[in-house]
Structures are given as C-alpha cells and as structure tokens.
Coordinates of C-alpha atoms in Angstrom, one line a residue:
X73 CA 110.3 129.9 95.4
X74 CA 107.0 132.2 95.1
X75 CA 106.2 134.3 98.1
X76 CA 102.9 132.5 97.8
X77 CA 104.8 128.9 98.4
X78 CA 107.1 130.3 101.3
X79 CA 103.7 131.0 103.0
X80 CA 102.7 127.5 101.7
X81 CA 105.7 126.3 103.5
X82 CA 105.3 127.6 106.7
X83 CA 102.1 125.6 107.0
X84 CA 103.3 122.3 107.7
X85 CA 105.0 121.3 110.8
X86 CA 108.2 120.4 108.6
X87 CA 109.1 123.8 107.5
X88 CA 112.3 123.3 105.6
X89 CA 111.5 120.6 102.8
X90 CA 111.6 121.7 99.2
X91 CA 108.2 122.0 98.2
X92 CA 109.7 120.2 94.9
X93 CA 106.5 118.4 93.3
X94 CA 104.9 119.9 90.6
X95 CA 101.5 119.1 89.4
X96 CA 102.3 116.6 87.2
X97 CA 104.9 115.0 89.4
X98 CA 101.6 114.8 92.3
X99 CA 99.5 113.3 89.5
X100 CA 101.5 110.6 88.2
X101 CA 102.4 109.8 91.8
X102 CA 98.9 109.2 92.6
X103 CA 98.4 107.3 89.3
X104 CA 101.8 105.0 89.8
X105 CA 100.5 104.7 92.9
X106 CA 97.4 103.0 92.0
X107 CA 99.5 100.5 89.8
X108 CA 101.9 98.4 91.7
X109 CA 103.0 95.3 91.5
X110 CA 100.4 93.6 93.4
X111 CA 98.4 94.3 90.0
X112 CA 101.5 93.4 88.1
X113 CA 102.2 90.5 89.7
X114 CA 100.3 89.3 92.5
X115 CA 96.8 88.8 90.3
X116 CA 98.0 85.7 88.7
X117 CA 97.8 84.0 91.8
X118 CA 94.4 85.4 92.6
X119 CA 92.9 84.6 89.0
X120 CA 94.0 80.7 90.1
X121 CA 92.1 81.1 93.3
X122 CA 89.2 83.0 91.7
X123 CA 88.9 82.9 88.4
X124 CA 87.1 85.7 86.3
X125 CA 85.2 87.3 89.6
X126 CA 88.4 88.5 90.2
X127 CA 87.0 91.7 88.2
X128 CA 84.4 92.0 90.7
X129 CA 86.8 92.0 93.7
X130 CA 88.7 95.0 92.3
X131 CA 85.8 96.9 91.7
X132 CA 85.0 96.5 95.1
X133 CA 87.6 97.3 96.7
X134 CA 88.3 100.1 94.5
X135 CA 85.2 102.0 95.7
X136 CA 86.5 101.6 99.1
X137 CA 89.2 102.9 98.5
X138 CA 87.6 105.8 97.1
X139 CA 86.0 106.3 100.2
X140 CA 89.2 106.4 102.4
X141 CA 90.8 108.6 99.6
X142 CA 88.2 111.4 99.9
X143 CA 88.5 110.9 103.6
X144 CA 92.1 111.7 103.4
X145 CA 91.6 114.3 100.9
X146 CA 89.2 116.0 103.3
X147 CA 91.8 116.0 106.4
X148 CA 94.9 117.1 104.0
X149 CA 93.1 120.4 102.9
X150 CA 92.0 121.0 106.2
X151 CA 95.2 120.5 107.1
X152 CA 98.3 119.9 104.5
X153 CA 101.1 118.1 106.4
X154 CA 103.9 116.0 104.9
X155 CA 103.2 113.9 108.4
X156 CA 99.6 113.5 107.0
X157 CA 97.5 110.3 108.7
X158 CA 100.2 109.9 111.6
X159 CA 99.7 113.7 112.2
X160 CA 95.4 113.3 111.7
X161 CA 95.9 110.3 114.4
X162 CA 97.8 112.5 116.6
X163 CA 95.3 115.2 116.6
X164 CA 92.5 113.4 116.6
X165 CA 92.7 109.9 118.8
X166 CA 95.8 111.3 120.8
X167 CA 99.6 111.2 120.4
X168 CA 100.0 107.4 121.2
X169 CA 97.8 106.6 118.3
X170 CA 100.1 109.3 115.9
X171 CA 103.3 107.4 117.3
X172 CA 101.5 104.0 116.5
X173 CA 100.6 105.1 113.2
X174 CA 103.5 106.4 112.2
X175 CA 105.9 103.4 112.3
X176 CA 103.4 101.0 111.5
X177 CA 103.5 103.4 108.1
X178 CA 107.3 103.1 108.4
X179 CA 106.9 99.4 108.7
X180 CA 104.8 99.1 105.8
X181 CA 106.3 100.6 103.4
X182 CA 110.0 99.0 104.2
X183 CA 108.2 95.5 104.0
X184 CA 106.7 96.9 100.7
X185 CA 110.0 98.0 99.3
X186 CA 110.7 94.1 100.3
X187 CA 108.3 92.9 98.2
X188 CA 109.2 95.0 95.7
X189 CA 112.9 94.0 95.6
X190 CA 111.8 90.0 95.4
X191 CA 109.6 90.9 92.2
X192 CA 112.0 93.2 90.3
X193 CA 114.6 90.2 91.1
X194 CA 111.7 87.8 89.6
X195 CA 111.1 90.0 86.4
X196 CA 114.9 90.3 86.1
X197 CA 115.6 86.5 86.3
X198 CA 113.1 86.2 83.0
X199 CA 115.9 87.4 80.8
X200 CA 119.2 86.7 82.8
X201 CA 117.9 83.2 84.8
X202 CA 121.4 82.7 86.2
X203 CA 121.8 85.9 88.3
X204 CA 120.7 84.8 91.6
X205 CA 117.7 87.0 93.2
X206 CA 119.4 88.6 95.8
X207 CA 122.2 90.2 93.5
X208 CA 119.8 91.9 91.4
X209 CA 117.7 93.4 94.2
X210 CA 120.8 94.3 95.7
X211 CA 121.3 96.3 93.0
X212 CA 118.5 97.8 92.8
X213 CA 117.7 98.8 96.3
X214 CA 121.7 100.6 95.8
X215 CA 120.6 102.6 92.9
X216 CA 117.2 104.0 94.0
X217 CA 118.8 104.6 97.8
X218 CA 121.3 107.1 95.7
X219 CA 118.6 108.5 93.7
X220 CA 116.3 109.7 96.6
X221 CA 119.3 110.9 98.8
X222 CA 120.0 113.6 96.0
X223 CA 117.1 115.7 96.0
X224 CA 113.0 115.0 95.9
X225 CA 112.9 116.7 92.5
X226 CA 115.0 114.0 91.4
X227 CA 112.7 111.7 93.1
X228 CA 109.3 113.2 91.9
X229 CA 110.8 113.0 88.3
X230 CA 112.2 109.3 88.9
X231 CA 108.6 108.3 89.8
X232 CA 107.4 110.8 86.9
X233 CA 108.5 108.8 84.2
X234 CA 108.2 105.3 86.2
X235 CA 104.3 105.6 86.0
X236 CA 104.3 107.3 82.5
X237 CA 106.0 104.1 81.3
X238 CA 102.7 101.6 83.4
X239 CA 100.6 104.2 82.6
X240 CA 101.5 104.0 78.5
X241 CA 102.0 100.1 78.6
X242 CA 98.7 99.1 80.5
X243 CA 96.6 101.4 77.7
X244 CA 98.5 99.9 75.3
X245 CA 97.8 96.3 76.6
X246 CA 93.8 96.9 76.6
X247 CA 93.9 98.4 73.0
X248 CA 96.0 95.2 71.9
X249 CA 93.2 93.3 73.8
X250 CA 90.4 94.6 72.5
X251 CA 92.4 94.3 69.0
X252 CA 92.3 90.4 69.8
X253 CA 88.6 90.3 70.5
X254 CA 87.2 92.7 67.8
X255 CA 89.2 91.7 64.7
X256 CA 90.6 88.0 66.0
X257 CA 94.2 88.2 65.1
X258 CA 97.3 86.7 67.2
X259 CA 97.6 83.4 68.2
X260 CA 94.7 83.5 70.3
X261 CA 92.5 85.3 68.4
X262 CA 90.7 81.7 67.9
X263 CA 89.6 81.5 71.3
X264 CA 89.7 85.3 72.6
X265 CA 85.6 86.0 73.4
X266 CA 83.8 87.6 76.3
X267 CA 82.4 84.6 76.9
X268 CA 85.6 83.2 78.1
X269 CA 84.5 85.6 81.7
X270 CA 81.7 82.5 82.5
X271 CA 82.6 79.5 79.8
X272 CA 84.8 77.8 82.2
X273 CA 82.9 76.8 85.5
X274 CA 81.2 80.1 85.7
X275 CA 81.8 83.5 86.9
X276 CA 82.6 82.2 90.4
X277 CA 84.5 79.3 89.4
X278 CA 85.7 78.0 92.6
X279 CA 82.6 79.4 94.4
X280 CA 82.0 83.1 95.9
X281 CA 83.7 82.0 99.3
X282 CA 87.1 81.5 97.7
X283 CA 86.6 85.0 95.4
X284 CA 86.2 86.5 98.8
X285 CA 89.5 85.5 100.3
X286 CA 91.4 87.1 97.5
X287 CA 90.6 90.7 98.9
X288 CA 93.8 90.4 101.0
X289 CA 95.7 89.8 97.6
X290 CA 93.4 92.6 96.2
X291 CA 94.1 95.1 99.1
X292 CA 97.8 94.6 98.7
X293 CA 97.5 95.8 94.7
X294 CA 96.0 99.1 96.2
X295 CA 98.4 99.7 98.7
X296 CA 100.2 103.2 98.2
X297 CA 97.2 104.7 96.8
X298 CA 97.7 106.9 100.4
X299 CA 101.4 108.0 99.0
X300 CA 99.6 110.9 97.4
X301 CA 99.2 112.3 101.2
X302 CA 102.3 112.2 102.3
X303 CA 103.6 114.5 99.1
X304 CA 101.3 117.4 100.7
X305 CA 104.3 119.3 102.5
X306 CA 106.4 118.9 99.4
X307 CA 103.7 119.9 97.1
X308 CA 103.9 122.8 95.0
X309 CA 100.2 123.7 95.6
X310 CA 98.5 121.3 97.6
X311 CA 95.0 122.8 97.3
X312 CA 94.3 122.4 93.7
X313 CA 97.0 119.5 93.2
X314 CA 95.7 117.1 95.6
X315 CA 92.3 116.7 95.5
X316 CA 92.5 116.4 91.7
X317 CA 94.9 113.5 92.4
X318 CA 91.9 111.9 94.3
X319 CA 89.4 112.8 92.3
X320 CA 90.9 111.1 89.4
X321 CA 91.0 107.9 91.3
X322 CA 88.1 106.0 90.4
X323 CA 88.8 106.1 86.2
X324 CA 92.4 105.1 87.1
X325 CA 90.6 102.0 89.0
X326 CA 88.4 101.7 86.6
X327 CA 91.0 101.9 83.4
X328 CA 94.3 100.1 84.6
X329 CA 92.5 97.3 87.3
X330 CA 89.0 96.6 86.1
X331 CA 89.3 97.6 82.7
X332 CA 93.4 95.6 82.7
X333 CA 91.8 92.6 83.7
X334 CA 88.7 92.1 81.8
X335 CA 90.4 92.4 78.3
X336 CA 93.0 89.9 79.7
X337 CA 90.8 87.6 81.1
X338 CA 88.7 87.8 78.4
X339 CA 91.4 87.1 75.5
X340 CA 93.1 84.3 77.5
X341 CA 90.8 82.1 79.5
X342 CA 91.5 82.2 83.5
X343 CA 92.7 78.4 83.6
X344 CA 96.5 79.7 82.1
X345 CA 97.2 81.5 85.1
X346 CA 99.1 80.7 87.7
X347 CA 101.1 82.4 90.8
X348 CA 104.4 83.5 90.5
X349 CA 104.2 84.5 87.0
X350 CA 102.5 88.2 85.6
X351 CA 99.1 87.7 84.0
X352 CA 100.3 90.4 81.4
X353 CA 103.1 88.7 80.6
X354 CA 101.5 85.4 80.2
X355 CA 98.6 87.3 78.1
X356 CA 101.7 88.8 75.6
X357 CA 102.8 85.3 75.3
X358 CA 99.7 83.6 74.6
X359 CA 98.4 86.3 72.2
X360 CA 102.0 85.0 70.1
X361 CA 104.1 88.2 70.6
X362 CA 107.2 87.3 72.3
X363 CA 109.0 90.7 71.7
X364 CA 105.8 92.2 73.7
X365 CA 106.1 89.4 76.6
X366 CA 109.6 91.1 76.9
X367 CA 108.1 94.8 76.7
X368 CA 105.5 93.8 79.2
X369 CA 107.7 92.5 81.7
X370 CA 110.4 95.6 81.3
X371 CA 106.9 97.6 82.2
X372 CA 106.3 95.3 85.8
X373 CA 110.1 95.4 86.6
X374 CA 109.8 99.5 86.3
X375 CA 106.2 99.2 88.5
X376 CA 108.0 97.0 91.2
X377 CA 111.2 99.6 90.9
X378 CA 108.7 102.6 91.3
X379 CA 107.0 101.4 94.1
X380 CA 110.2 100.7 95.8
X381 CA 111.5 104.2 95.3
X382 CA 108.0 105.3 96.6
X383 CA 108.7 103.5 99.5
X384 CA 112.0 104.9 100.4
X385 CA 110.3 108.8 100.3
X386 CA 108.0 107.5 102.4
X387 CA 109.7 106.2 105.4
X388 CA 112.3 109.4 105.7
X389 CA 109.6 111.5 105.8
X390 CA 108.0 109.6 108.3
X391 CA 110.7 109.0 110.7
X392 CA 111.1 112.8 110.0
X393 CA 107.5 113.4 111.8
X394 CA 108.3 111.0 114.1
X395 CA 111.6 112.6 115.4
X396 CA 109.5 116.0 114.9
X397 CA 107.3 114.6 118.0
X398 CA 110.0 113.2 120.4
X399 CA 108.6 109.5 119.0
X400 CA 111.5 108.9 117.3
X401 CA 115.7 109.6 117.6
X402 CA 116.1 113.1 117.1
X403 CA 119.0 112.5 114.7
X404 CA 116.0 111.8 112.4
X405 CA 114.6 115.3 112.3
X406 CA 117.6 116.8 110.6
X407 CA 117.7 117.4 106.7
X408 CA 120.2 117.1 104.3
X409 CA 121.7 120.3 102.4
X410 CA 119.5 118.9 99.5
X411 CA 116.4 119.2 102.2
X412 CA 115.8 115.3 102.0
X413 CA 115.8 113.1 105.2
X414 CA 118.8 111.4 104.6
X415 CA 119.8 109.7 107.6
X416 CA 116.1 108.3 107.7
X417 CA 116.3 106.9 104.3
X418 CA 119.4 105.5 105.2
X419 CA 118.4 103.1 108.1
X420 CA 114.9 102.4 106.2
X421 CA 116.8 100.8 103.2
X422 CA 119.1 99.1 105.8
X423 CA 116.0 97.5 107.0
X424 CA 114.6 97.0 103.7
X425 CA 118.1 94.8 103.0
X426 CA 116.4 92.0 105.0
X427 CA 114.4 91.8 101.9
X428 CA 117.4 91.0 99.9
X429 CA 118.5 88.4 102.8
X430 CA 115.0 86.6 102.4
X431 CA 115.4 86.4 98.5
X432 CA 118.7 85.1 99.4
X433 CA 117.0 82.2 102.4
X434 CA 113.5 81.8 100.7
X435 CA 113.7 83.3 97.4
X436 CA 110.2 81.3 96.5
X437 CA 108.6 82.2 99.6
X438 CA 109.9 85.8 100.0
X439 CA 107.1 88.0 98.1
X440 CA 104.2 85.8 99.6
X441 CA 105.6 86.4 103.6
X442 CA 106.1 90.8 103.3
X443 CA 102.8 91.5 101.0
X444 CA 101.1 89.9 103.8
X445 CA 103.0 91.6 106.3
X446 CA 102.5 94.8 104.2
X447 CA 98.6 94.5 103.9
X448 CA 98.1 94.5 107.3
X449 CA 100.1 97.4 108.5
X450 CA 98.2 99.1 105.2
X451 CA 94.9 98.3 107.0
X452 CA 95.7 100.0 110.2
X453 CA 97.0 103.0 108.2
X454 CA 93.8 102.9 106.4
X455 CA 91.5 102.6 109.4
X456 CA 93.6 105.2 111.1
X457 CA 92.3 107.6 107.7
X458 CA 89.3 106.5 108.2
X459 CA 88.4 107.0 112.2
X460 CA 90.7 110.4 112.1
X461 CA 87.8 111.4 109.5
X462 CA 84.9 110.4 111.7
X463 CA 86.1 112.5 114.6
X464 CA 87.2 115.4 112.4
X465 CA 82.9 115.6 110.8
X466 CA 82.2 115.5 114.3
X467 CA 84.5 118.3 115.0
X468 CA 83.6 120.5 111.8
X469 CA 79.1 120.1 112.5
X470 CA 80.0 120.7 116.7
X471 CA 81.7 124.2 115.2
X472 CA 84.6 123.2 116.9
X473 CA 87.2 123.1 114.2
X474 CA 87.1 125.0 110.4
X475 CA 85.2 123.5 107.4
X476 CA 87.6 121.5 105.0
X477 CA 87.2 122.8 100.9
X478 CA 87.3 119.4 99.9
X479 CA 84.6 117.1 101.3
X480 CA 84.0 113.9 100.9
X481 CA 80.8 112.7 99.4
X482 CA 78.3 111.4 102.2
X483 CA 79.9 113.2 104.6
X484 CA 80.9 110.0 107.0
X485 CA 78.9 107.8 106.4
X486 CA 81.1 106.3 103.4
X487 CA 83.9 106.4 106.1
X488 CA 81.9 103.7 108.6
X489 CA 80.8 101.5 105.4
X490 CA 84.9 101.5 104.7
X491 CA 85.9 100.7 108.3
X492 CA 83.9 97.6 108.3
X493 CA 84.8 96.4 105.2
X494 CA 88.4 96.6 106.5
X495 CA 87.4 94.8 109.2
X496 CA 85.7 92.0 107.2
X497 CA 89.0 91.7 105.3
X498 CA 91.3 91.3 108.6
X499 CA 88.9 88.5 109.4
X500 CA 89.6 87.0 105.9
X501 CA 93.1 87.2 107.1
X502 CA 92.6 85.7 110.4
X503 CA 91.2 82.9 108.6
X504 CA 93.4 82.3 106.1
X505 CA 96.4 79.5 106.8
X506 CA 98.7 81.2 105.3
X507 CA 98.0 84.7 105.5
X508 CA 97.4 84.3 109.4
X509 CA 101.1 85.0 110.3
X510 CA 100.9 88.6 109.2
X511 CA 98.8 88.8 112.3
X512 CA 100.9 87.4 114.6
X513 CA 103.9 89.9 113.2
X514 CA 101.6 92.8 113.5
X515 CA 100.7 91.2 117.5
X516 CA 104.6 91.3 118.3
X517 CA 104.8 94.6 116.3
X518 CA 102.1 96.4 118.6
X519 CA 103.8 94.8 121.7
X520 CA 107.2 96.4 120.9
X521 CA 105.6 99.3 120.2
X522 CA 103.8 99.8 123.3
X523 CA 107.1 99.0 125.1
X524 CA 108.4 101.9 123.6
X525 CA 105.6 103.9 124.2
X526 CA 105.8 103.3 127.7
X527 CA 109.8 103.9 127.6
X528 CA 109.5 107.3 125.8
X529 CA 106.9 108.8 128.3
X530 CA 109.4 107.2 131.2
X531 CA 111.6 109.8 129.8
X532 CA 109.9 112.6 128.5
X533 CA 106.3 112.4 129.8
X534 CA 105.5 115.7 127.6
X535 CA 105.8 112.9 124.7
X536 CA 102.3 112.4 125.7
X537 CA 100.3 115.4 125.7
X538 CA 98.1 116.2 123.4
X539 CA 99.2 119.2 121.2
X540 CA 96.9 121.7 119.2
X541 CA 97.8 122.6 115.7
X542 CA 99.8 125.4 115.3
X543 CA 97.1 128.3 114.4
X544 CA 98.8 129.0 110.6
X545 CA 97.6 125.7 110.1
X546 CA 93.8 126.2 110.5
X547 CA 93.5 128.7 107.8
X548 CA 94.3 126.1 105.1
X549 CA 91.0 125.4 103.9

C-alpha cells in the first residue's frame, strides 16, 4: 500500500479491508452491474407483455436511475464508506433507518443471488437437459462461495472478466444485428426491418397500460447498478474511480439495454418471444446461427454467475457494517486473515441455499417468486439513496455539513422526480396479481425487523443514538 491509500483507509468506518479494487476492477463492476440477468433473461417475458415499447420502458427507467446514481455518487465523495446507503440512512434519517436499510440490502441481494442460481441452472439445462436444476446451482453457489472467501482481489478480478465476457458479447450481438438489417443476410435477413418496432399491432401492442406494468420487470434488470457504492471502502481511489463509474452510466444504458433491444427487436419481430427463454438466445437462433445461440447463452450463464458473485461481496460487507453498529451479531465484524468477511459470506450463501431448495420444490416458479422479492427490497434501498440525498442538499446550502466534489445535476430536484417514480412503480406492484406477494414478504420482513429493533435497544439502548461521523471523514470531498 501507498501512504496515500493507508490515509485513504483510515477514512471509512471499516478500517482493515484491502482496498483491493483497481480502476478497472471499479469500472467493469459498475458496467457488469448494469447487465444482469434481468436483461439477460427476464425481457423475454416483458417483450410478451409489451411488445416493442419495451425500449421505451428501459429508457425510462434508465434515466432514473441516473438520478439515484449521481445521488449516490454525491453522498460517497462526501463521504466514502464500504457501509455506503445503510451508513447515509444512519446519518441522515437516524440509526433505525441504517439498521433497516442495511438488511433489507442483505435481504436483497441473497434473494438476488436466488434468482441468479435458478437462471444459471436454466441456461445450464440448455445443453445438459437431464441435470436437475438444483444440482447445477448447487454447484455453482459452492464455487463462487470459495472464490470470494479467498481474497476481494480474487473477487474484483472474478467479476473483471465476468463483465468483459457481457460486455464483448452484447457489442458483438448489435454489430451482428445491424449486419442483419443493413446487408440482409442469415435466416432472417428476409424479414429483419425497423419497421418490425410498429408492423405488428403498433408500438404499444397490448396498449400503454400493460407497457407500464413491465417497469417492475424493468427495475429488476437494473438492480445492482448501486454495487458500485458498496466497493468505495475497498477502492483503490475512490475519488476519481467512482464517479467515473457513474458518469459512464447512461451510454452503458444506452449501449447494452436500449441499444441490445432495438437491434433484436428489430431483426426478429416481438411475437417470437416468450418468458422463460433469453431474447438473445432466441434472436441467435432465429438469425440461423446455432453455434452463436450456444455462445450467447455461455454469455447469460456468466451474467447470472456474476451477479451472484456480486451478491455474495455484498451481503458480508453489509453484515460487516451492521455488526460494526451493534445491529447485527458481533461475530460478524471480524475479518478473515485475507481481510474478507468470511463468516458473513458464509451464513449469506447458507441463506442463499433456499434458492437451490426452491429450484428443487418449484423449479418453474422459482425465478418469478425472488426477482419480485428482490425488486422491492431494491426500491427501499433506492428510496433510502434517494431521501439520504435530500437531507444531505439541505445540510450542504444550511452550511451545516461540507460541499460534496461530485454533485449531482439539478441539485435535488432530480432526487424528488426519482422518488415518485419509485413510488408509481410499488403501486404497479401493488396492483399486479402476481407481483403483489413481494409485498406481503416485505410487510412480514419490516415486522421482524422492527421486533428486533425493539429487542436490540432492550439491550443496548446506545444501539439507538444518533452518532456523528468520525471528523477524518468530513474532509473527503
């Protein structure tokens, strides 16, 4: 280590992680982030339900997510801590709302590596159809648990080359796309056209209501964009790695969603899709390549594995913060000699297991009951960003706390126009049949949680004061 990163280190709460992540372990991070299997897979289904406007819903919610990025980008370089939105609640709406935060994080991402399990177990089963689901993400959630116990340098280059190989296979699905349209060769280069976005029924085939309830679905896809946040107290350099991880954000949106699903919906009309099985894939197929069907769904299986790996960095390090506050078993706090949270990654995988019990019960049902489950615990993370923000403007123009060197654009005004599209999309839920038990979950979630609350200040009522940032803190930024 530099001398300037052992000062580095000393600024975050958990002094004694490796600050392991180089730039371009931070940037691919961000960009595999942004590329999950809810792109992967889960937009097959929404293409049924919405047809070509499912472009438009992207789009949309990829400038709102902009918004909460630059929020978050604004609070990490005021304040760069591996804790990151659990720590912003905790500061800023008081230490219940940190310890709320914080698990429902936890929560989201083990549901999330759930997911993630059932799809690599899908992808898997489209070469080797007679290995049951639950053996193969089994295996899987074994392997990664290994990798990410060894070291976050092994982790960071894991995900490294995870997102090089989406990243190189998405760009090389548009140029094969646009290969289609512009010189008309494959098997559907007959019927590849532009025109296939309105020929059939219209932009809005099954009307503007029903392109509207896909936004859960959509939400899902940009879950982990946030990831990027919690790598700040592992970062090599967090001020200059970080906000150019968020400032590349909206030509990744634009590139790999938008840009992804135009050339595919325009090269094979909307009507061949169907849930359950990977637009791309499909597309490869149609277009006549089988060896590149093959190559496309080798490139989902290493999304869904990346996310899944993601998701296991994640929840140590936030039981970590957790145990840090007295919100969480103490045991929780300690690091490994290779300065990861192991015991933390431990029990999250344990609970990630369920996932591979569920592919075992309901393996057709499993991926539609945790992305659910996941988007709404992603909500509340998101809103947490977003209201945290709020307060902290108020904060910085009152002259009561420092000036952040990475503002966001419109100051927060961008952060109100996010919150109530968040809230627009957890009525979507509500309404939605099917999507409507994530909500009841999330109900019995918060109830257990407040029992605990109310348990941990039985017996340590100091669990409950509000604690200022250490000073070294406030001269980041």
């Amino acid at each position: 280590m530099t001398s300037s990163q052992v000062s580095e280190a000393t600024e975050a709460p958990e002094e004694g992680y490796e600050r392991g992540l180089g730039s371009r372990q931070v940037q691919m991070i961000a960009i595999g982030g942004a590329i999950g299997v809810g792109l992967f897979l889960g937009a097959g289904a929404n293409i049924a339900k919405a047809g070509p406007s499912l472009i438009l819903m992207y789009a949309l919610a990829g400038v709102i997510i902009f918004f909460i990025m630059r929020a978050l980008g604004e609070l990490l370089l005021y304040r760069p801590v591996s804790g990151s939105f659990a720590e912003y609640s905790r500061e800023f709406l008081g230490p219940f709302f940190g310890y709320f935060t914080g698990w429902t994080y936890w929560l989201m991402w083990v549901v999330t590596g759930m997911a993630e399990l059932t799809a690599a177990a899908i992808y898997v089963n489209y070469w080797f159809p007679a290995i049951p689901q639950w053996v193969t993400a089994l295996v899987f959630l074994v392997v990664l648990f290994v990798a990410n116990l060894i070291s976050v340098k092994l982790f960071g280059e894991i995900e490294f080359w995870f997102s090089m190989v989406k990243v190189t296979a998405l760009v090389g699905m548009i140029v094969i796309g646009l290969g289609v349209l512009t010189f008309g060769f494959s098997a559907a280069g007959d019927t590849a056209s532009v025109a296939n976005l309105w020929q059939f029924d219209g932009f809005f085939p099954k009307g503007v209501g029903s392109s509207l309830m896909t936004l859960q679905g959509v939400m899902f896809a940009y879950l982990a964009v946030e990831l990027v946040g919690v790598t700040a107290g592992e970062s090599e350099d967090p001020e200059k790695t970080l906000p150019k991880a968020i400032n590349t954000l909206p030509w990744r949106i634009a590139l790999f969603y938008v840009g992804a699903l135009t050339v595919i919906l325009c090269v094979v009309k909307w009507t061949q899709f169907a849930a359950g099985v990977s637009p791309f894939v499909k597309a490869f197929a149609m277009i006549g390549i089988p060896a590149g069907a093959g190559i496309v769904n080798f490139v989902v299986l290493t999304a869904a594995l990346s996310s899944c790996n993601s998701g296991m960095y994640s929840t140590g390090r936030m039981l970590r913060t957790l145990a840090d506050n007295g919100e969480a078993p103490r045991a929780f706090s300690r690091l490994s000699a290779s300065k990861t949270p192991a015991l933390g990654i431990t029990v999250s995988v344990a609970f990630m297991g369920i996932g591979v019990i569920l592919n075992y019960i309901v393996p057709e049902k499993a991926f539609g009951y945790v992305t659910s489950v996941a988007t709404a615990a992603g909500i509340w993370t998101w809103l947490m960003i977003l209201v945290s923000h709020v307060l902290y403007r108020r904060a910085v123009d009152a002259g009561r706390l420092p000036a952040s060197s990475f503002p966001a654009p419109g100051g927060a005004v961008c952060s109100y126009i996010a919150i109530a599209f968040l809230i627009f999309v957890t009525g979507l839920i509500a309404y939605d049949a099917d999507s409507r038990v994530c909500l009841y979950v999330m109900a019995g979630w918060a109830a257990a949680l407040g029992v605990g609350w109310l348990v941990l200040k039985a017996r340590n009522p100091e669990v409950a004061d509000r604690r200022e940032p250490e000073p070294e803190m406030e001269k980041v930024g």
